mmCIF file of C-alpha atoms in Angstrom:
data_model
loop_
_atom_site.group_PDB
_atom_site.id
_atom_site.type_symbol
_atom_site.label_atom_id
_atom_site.label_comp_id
_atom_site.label_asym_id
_atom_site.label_seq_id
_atom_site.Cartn_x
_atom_site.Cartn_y
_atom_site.Cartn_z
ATOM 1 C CA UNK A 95 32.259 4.776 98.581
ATOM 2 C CA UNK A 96 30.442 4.950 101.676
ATOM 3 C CA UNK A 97 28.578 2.123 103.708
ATOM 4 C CA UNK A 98 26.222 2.702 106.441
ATOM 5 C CA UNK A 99 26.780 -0.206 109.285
ATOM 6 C CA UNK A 100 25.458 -1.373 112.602
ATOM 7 C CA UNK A 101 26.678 -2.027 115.226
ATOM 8 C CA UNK A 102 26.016 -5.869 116.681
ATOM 9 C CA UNK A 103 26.780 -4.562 120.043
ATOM 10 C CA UNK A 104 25.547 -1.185 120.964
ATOM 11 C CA UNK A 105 23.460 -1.148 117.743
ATOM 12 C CA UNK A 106 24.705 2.276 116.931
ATOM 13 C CA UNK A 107 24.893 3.124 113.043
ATOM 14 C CA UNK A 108 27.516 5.173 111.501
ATOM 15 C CA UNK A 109 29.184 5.369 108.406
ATOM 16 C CA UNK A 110 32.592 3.759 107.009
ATOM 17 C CA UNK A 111 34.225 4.978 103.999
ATOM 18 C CA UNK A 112 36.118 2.736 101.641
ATOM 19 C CA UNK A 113 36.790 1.204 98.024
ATOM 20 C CA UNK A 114 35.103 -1.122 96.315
ATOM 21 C CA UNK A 115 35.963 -4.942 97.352
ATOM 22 C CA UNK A 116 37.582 -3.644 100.022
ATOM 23 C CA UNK A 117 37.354 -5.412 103.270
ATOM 24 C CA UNK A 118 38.767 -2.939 106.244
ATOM 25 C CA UNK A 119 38.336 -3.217 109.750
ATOM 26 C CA UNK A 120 37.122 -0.640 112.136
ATOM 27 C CA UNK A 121 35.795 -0.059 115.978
ATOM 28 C CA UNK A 122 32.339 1.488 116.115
ATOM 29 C CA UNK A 123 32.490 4.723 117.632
ATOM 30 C CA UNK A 124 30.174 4.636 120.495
ATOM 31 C CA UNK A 125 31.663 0.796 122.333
ATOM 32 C CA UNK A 126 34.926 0.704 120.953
ATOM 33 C CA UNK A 127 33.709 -2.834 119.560
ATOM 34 C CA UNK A 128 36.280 -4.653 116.998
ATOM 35 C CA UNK A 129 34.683 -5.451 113.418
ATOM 36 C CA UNK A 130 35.381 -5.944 109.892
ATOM 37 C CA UNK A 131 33.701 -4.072 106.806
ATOM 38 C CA UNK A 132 33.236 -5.602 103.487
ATOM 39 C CA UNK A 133 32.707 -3.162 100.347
ATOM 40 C CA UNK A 134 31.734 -6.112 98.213
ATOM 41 C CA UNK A 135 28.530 -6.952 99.725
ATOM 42 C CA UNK A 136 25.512 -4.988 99.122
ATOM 43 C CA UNK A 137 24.745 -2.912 102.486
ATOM 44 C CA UNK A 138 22.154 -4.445 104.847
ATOM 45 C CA UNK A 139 20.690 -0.548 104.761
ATOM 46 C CA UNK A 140 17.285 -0.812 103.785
ATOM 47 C CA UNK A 141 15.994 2.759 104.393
ATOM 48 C CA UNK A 142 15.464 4.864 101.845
ATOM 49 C CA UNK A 143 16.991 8.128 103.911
ATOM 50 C CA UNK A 144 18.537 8.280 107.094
ATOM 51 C CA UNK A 145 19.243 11.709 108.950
ATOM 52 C CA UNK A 146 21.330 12.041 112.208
ATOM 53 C CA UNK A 147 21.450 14.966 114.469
ATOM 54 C CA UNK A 148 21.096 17.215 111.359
ATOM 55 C CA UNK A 149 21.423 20.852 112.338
ATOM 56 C CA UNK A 150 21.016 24.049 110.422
ATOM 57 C CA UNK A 151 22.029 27.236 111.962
ATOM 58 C CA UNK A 152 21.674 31.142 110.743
ATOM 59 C CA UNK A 153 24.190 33.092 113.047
ATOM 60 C CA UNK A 154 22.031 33.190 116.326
ATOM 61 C CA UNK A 155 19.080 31.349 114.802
ATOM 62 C CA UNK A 156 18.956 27.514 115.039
ATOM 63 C CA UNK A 157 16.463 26.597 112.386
ATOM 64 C CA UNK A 158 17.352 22.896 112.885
ATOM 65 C CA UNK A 159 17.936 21.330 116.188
ATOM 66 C CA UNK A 160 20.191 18.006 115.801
ATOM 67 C CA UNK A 161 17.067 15.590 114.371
ATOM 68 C CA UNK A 162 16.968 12.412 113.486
ATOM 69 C CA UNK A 163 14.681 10.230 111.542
ATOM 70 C CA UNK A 164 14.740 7.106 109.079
ATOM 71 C CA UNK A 165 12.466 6.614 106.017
ATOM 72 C CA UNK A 166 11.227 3.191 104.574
ATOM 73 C CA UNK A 167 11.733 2.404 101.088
ATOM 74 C CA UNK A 168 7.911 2.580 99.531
ATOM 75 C CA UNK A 169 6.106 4.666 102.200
ATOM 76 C CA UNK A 170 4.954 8.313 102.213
ATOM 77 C CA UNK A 171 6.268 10.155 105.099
ATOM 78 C CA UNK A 172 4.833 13.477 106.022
ATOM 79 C CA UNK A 173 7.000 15.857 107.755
ATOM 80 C CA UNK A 174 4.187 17.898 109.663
ATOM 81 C CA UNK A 175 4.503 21.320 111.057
ATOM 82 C CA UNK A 176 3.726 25.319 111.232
ATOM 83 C CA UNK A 177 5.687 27.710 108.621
ATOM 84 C CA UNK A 178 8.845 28.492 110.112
ATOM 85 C CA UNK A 179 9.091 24.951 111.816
ATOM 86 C CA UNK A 180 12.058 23.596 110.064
ATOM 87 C CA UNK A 181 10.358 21.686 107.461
ATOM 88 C CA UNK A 182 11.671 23.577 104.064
ATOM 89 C CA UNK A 183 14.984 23.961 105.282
ATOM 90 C CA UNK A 184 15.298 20.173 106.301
ATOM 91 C CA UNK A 185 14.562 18.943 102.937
ATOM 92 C CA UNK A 186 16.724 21.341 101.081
ATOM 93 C CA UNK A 187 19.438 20.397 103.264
ATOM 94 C CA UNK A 188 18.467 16.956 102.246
ATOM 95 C CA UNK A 189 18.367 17.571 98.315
ATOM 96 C CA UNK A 190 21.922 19.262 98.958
ATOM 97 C CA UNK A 191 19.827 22.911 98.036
ATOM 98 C CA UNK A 192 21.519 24.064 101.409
ATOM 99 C CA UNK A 193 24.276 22.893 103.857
ATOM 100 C CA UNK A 194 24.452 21.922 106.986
ATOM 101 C CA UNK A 195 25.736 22.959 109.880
ATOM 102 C CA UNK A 196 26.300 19.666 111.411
ATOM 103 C CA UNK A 197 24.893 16.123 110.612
ATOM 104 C CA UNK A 198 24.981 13.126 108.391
ATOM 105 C CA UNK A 199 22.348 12.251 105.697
ATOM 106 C CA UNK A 200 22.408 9.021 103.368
ATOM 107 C CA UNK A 201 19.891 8.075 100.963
ATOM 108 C CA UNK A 202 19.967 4.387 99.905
ATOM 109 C CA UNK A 203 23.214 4.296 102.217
ATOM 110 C CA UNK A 204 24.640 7.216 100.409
ATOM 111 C CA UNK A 205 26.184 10.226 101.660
ATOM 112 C CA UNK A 206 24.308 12.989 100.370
ATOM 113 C CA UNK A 207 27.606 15.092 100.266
ATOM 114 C CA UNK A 208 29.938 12.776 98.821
ATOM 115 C CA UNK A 209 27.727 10.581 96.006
ATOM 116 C CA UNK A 210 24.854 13.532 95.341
ATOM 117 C CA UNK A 211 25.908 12.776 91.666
ATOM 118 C CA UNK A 212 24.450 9.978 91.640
ATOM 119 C CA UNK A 213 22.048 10.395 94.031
ATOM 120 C CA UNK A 214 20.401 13.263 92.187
ATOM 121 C CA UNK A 215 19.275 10.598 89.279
ATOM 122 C CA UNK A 216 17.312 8.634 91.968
ATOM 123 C CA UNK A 217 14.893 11.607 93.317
ATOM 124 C CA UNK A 218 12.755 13.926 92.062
ATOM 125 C CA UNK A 219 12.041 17.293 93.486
ATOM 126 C CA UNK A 220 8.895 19.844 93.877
ATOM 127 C CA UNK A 221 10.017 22.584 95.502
ATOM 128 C CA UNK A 222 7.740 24.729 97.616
ATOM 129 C CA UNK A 223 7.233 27.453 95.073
ATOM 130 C CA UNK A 224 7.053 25.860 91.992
ATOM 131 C CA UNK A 225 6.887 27.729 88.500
ATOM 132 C CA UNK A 226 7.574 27.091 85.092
ATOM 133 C CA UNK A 227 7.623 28.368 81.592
ATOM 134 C CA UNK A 228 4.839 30.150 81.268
ATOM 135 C CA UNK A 229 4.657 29.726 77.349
ATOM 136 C CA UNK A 230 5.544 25.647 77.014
ATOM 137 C CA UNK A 231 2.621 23.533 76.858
ATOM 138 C CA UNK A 232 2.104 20.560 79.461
ATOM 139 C CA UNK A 233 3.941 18.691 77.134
ATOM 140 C CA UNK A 234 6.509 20.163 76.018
ATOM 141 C CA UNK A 235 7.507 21.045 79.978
ATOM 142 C CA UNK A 236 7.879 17.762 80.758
ATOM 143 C CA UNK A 237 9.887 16.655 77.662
ATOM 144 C CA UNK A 238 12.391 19.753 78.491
ATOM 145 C CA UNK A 239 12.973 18.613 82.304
ATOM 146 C CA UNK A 240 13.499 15.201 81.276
ATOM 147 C CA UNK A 241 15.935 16.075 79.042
ATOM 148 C CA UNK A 242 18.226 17.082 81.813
ATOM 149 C CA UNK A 243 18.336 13.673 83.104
ATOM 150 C CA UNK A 244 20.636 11.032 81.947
ATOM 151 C CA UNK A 245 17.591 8.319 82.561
ATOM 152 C CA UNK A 246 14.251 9.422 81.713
ATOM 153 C CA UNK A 247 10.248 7.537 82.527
ATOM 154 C CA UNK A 248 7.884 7.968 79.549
ATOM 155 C CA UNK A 249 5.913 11.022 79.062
ATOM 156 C CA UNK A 250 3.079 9.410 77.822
ATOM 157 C CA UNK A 251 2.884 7.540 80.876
ATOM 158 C CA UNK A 252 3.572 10.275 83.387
ATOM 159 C CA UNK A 253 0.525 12.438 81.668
ATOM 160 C CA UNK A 254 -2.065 9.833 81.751
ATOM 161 C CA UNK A 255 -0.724 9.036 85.488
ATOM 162 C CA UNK A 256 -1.351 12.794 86.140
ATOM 163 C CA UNK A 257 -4.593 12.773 84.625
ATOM 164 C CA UNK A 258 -3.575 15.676 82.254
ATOM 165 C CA UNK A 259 -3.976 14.211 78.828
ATOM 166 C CA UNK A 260 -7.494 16.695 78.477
ATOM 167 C CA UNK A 261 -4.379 19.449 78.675
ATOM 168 C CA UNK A 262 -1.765 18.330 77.916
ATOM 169 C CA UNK A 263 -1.440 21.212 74.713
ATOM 170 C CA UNK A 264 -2.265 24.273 76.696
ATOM 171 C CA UNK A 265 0.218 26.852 77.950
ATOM 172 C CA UNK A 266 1.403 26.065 81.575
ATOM 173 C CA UNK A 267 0.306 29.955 81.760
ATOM 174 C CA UNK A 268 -3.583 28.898 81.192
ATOM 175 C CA UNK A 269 -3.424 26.580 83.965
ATOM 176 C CA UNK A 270 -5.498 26.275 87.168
ATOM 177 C CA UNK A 271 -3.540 26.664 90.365
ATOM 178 C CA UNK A 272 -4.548 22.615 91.394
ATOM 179 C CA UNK A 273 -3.160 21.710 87.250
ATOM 180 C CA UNK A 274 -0.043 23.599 87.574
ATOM 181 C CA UNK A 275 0.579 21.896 91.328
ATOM 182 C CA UNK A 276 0.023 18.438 89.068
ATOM 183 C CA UNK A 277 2.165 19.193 86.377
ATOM 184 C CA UNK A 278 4.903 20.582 89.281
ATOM 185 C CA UNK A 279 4.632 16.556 90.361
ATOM 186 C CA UNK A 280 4.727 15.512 86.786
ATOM 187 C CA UNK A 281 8.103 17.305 86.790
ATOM 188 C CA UNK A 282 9.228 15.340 89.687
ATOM 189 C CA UNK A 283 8.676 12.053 87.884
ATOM 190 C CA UNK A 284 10.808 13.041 84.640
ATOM 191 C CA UNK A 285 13.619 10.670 85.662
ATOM 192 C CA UNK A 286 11.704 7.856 86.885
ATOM 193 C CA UNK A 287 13.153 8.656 90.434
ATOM 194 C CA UNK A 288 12.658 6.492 93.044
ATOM 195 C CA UNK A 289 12.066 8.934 95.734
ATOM 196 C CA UNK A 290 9.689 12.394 95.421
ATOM 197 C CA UNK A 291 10.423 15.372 97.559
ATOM 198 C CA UNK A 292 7.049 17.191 97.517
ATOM 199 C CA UNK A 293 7.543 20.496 99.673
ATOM 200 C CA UNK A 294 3.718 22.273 100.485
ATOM 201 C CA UNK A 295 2.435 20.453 97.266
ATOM 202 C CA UNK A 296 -1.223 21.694 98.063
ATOM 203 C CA UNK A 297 -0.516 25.179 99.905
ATOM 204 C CA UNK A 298 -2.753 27.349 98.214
ATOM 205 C CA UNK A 299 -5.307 25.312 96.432
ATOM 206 C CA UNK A 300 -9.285 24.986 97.153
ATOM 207 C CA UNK A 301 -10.518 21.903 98.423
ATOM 208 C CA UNK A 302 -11.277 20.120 95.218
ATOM 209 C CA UNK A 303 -8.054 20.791 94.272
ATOM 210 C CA UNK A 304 -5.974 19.726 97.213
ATOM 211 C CA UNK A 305 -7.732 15.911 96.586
ATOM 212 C CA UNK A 306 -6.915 15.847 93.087
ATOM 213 C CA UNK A 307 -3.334 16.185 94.236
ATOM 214 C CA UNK A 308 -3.996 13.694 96.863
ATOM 215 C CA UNK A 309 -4.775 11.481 94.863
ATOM 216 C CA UNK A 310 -1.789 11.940 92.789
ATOM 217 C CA UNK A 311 0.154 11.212 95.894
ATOM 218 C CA UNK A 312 -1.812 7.860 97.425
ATOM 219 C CA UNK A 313 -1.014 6.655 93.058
ATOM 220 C CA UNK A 314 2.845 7.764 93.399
ATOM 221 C CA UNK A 315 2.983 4.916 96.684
ATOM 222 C CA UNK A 316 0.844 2.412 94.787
ATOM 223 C CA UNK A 317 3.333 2.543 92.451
ATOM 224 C CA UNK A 318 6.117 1.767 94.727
ATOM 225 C CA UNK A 319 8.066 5.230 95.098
ATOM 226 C CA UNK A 320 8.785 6.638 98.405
ATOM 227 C CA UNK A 321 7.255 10.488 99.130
ATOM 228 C CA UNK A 322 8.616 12.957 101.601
ATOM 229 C CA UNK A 323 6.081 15.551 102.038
ATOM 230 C CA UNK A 324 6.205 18.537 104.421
ATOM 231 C CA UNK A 325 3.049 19.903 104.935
ATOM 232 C CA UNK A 326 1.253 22.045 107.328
ATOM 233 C CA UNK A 327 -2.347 20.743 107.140
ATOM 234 C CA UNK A 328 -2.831 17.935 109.210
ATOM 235 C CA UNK A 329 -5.335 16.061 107.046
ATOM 236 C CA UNK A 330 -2.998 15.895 105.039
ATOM 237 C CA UNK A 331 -0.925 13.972 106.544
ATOM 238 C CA UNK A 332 -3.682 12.278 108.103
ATOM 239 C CA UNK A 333 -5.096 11.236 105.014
ATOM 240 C CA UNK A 334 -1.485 10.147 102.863
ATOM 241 C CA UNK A 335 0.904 9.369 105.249
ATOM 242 C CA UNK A 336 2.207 6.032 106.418
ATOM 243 C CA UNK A 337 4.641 7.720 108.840
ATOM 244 C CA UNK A 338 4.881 11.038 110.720
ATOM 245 C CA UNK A 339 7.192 13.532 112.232
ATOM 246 C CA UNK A 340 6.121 16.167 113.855
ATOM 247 C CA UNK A 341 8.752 19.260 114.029
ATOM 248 C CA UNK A 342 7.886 22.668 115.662
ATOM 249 C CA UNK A 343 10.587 25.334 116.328
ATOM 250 C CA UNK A 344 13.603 23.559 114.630
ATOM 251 C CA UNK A 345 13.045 19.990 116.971
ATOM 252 C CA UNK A 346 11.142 16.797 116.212
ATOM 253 C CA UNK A 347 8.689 16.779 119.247
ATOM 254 C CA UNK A 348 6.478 13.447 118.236
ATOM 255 C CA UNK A 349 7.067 10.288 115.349
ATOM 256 C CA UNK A 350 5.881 7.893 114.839
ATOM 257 C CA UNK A 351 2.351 5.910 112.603
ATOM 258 C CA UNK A 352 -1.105 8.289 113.191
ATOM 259 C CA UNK A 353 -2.515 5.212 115.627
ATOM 260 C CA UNK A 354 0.858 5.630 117.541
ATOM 261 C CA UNK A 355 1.519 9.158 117.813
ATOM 262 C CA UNK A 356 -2.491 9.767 118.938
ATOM 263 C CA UNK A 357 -2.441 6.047 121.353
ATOM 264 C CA UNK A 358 1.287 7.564 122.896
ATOM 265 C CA UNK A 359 0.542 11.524 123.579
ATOM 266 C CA UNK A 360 -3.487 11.886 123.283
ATOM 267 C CA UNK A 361 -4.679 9.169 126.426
ATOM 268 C CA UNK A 362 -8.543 8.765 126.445
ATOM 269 C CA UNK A 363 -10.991 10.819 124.643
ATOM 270 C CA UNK A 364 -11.430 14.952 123.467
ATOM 271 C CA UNK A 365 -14.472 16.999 124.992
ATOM 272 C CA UNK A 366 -14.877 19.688 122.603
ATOM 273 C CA UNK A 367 -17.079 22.376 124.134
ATOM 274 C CA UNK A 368 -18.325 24.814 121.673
ATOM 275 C CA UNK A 369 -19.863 28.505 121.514
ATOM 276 C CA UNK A 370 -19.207 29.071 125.631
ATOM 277 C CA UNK A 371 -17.791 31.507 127.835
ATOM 278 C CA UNK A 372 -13.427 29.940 126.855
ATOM 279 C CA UNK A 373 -12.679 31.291 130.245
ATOM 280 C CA UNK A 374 -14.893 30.465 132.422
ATOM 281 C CA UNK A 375 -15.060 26.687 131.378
ATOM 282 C CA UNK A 376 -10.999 26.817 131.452
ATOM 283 C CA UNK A 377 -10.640 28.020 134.414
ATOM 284 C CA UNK A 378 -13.876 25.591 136.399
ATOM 285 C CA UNK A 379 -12.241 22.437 135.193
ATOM 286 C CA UNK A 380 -8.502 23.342 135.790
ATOM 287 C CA UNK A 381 -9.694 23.870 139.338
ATOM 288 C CA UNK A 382 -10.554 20.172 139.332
ATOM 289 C CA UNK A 383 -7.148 19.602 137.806
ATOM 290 C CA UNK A 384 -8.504 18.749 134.336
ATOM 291 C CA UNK A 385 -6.245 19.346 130.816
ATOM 292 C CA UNK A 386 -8.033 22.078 129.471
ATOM 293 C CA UNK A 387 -6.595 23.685 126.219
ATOM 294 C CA UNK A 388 -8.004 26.905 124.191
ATOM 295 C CA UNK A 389 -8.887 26.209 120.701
ATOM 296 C CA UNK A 390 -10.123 29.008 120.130
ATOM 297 C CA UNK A 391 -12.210 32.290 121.130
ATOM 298 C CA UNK A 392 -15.059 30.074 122.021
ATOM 299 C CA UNK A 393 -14.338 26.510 121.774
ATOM 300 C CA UNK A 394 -12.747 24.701 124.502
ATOM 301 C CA UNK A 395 -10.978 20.570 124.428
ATOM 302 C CA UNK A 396 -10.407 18.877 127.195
ATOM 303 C CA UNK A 397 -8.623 15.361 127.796
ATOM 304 C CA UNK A 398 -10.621 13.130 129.204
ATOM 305 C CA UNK A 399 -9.056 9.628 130.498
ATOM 306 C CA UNK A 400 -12.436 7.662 131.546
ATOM 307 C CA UNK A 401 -16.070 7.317 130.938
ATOM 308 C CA UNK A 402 -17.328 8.671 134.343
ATOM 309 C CA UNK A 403 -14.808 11.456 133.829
ATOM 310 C CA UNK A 404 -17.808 12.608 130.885
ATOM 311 C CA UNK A 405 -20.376 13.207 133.437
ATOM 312 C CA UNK A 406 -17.878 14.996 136.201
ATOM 313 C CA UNK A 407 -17.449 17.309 133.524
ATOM 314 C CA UNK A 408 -20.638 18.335 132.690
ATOM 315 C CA UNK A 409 -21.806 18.451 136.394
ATOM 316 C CA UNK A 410 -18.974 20.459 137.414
ATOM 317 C CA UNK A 411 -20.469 23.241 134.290
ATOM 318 C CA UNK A 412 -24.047 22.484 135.752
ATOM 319 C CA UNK A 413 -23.182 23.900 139.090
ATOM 320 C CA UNK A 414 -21.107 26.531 137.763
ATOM 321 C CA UNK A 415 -24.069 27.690 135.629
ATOM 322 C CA UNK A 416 -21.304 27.598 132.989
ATOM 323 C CA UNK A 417 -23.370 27.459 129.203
ATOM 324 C CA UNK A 418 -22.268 26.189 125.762
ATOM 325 C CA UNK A 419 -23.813 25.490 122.630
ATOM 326 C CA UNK A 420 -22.982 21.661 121.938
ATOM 327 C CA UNK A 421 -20.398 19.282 123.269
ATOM 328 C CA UNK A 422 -18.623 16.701 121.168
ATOM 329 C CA UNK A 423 -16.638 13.599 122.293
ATOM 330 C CA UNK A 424 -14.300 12.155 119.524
ATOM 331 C CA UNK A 425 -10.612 10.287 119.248
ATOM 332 C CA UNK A 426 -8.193 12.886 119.573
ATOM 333 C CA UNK A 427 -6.405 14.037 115.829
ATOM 334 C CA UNK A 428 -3.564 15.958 114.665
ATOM 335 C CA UNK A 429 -4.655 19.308 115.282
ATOM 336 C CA UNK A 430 -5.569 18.114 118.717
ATOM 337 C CA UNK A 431 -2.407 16.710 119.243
ATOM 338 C CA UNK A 432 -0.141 19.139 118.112
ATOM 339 C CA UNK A 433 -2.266 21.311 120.124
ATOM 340 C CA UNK A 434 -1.031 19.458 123.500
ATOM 341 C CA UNK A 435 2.028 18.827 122.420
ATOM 342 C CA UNK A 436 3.328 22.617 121.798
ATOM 343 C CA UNK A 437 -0.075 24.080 123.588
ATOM 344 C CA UNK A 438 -0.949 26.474 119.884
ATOM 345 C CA UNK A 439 -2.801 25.289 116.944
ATOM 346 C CA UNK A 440 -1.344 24.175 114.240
ATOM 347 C CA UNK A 441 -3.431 25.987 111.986
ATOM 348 C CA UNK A 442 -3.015 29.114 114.182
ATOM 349 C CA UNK A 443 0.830 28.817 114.000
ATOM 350 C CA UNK A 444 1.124 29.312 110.511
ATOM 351 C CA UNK A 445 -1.175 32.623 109.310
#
């Protein structure tokens, strides 16, 4: 068995391997520091996954860059980027779909390579394109995944939960794109796990849709599981999650809760200039040495750190005889952010 342990000097965390009731003694890795490890006490690990300096590499390509991140038992954690980010091929390597190149990953101190035996029973997967048997009802799907499972949650339960007892009897081939994402969740929850893996769960669906299955989602952490969802709409993760990471080209570039990734990289206020000449505005306040970024053909944000700073800015356009069509000053969001973090839209990144 393996135990994931802390250091009490450098605080550096690593895992020991060892038997059961076993008490062995080691010297952490990073100080050298003396210590003793007992297997017969339950592990002061409280994180429901841990991931360190994972890396995933395609001959040349490095889809992965050596990240790291931890995820509480009981919260939803978005993993937040553009297709091609990393996101997908993170949580495969986490549900042991793919390898790794290099890394460590435990959930509930487990290492996912050694123990995914019985790791498997505790999580419950939706992968990023789901299908299923086009001629089994909504019923009869479920009861078939469950029966792969050595534990199994009650079907009855995991319907109403889903709000799909009005369906339950139709053909998983007469389903609505938002009912067959729902049912894809259902799936998830056959073996009562205690973490969901929910890659994209909403890619695809109109905007009715998308809330039914956010809904779904805000019920699954009510009822105390722990979500890891990669997504690529910011509202998203703006509207579910209780922690996010944001990864663009393989690397982790911002973590953190929504108030403290916008109060850390997004200072101060966003001017949003709309309908003007992108340009000409760009290039007046730059000159001033103003944070000016392009949303898009002819909408302009820029950063603004004070108050007065508001009326600079629109006397500096005055003079310029620079027009627009409406201003707008708001807290910065996601989009925003990602958008001075990388300096592309998020939204842009990924058609």
């Amino acid at each position: 068995m393996q135990k994931q342990v802390k250091c009490p000097c450098c605080s550096h965390v690593f895992s020991v391997s060892g038997n059961s009731k076993e008490i062995k003694k080691i010297n952490c890795p990073q100080c050298n520091t003396f210590g003793k490890v007992s297997f017969s006490i339950k592990p002061y690990f409280t994180s429901a996954i841990e991931v360190a300096q994972l890396r995933k590499e395609y001959d040349s390509l490095v889809a992965v860059n050596n990240i790291s991140f931890s995820v509480k038992k009981g919260e939803v954690f978005a993993f937040l980027g553009p297709n091609g980010a990393g996101k997908t091929t993170t949580v495969e390597m986490i549900e042991s779909i793919r390898k790794p190149t290099n890394g460590n990953i435990s959930i509930f101190g487990r290492n996912v390579t050694d123990s995914f035996d019985q790791i498997k029973e505790k999580i419950g997967i939706l992968p990023q394109e789901f299908h299923s048997f086009e001629r089994l009802t909504i019923r009869e799907t479920l009861e078939y995944f469950a029966s792969l499972f050595e534990k199994q949650a009650d079907i009855d339960e995991i319907i109403a939960a889903m709000h799909l007892s009005d369906d339950e009897d139709k053909l998983y081939k007469q389903l609505s794109g938002g009912l067959k994402q729902r049912v894809g969740v259902a799936i998830s929850l056959v073996n009562d796990p205690d973490i969901v893996f929910l890659d994209e769960p909403t890619t695809g669906l109109d905007p009715k849709a998308r809330r039914e299955v956010w809904d779904v989602i805000a019920g699954l952490r009510n009822k105390g599981k722990t979500v890891f969802l990669t997504t690529h709409y910011m509202e998203e993760a703006e509207y579910l999650a209780d922690h996010i990471a944001i990864i663009h080209k393989g690397n982790i570039i911002a973590e953190g809760t929504l108030d403290e990734l916008i109060n850390k990289y997004s200072k101060g206020s966003i001017l949003k200039f709309t309908k003007c000449d992108v340009n000409l505005v760009k290039n007046a306040l730059e000159s001033f040495g103003y944070n000016v970024k392009k949303a898009n053909n002819q909408n302009v944000l820029v950063n603004i750190q004070y108050k007065d700073q508001i009326l600079e800015v629109l006397s500096l356009l005055r003079k310029n005889a620079i027009n627009y069509d409406n201003i707008d000053i708001h807290r910065p969001n996601l989009e925003e952010l990602f958008l001075q973090l990388t300096g592309a839209r998020l939204r842009e990144e990924h058609t």
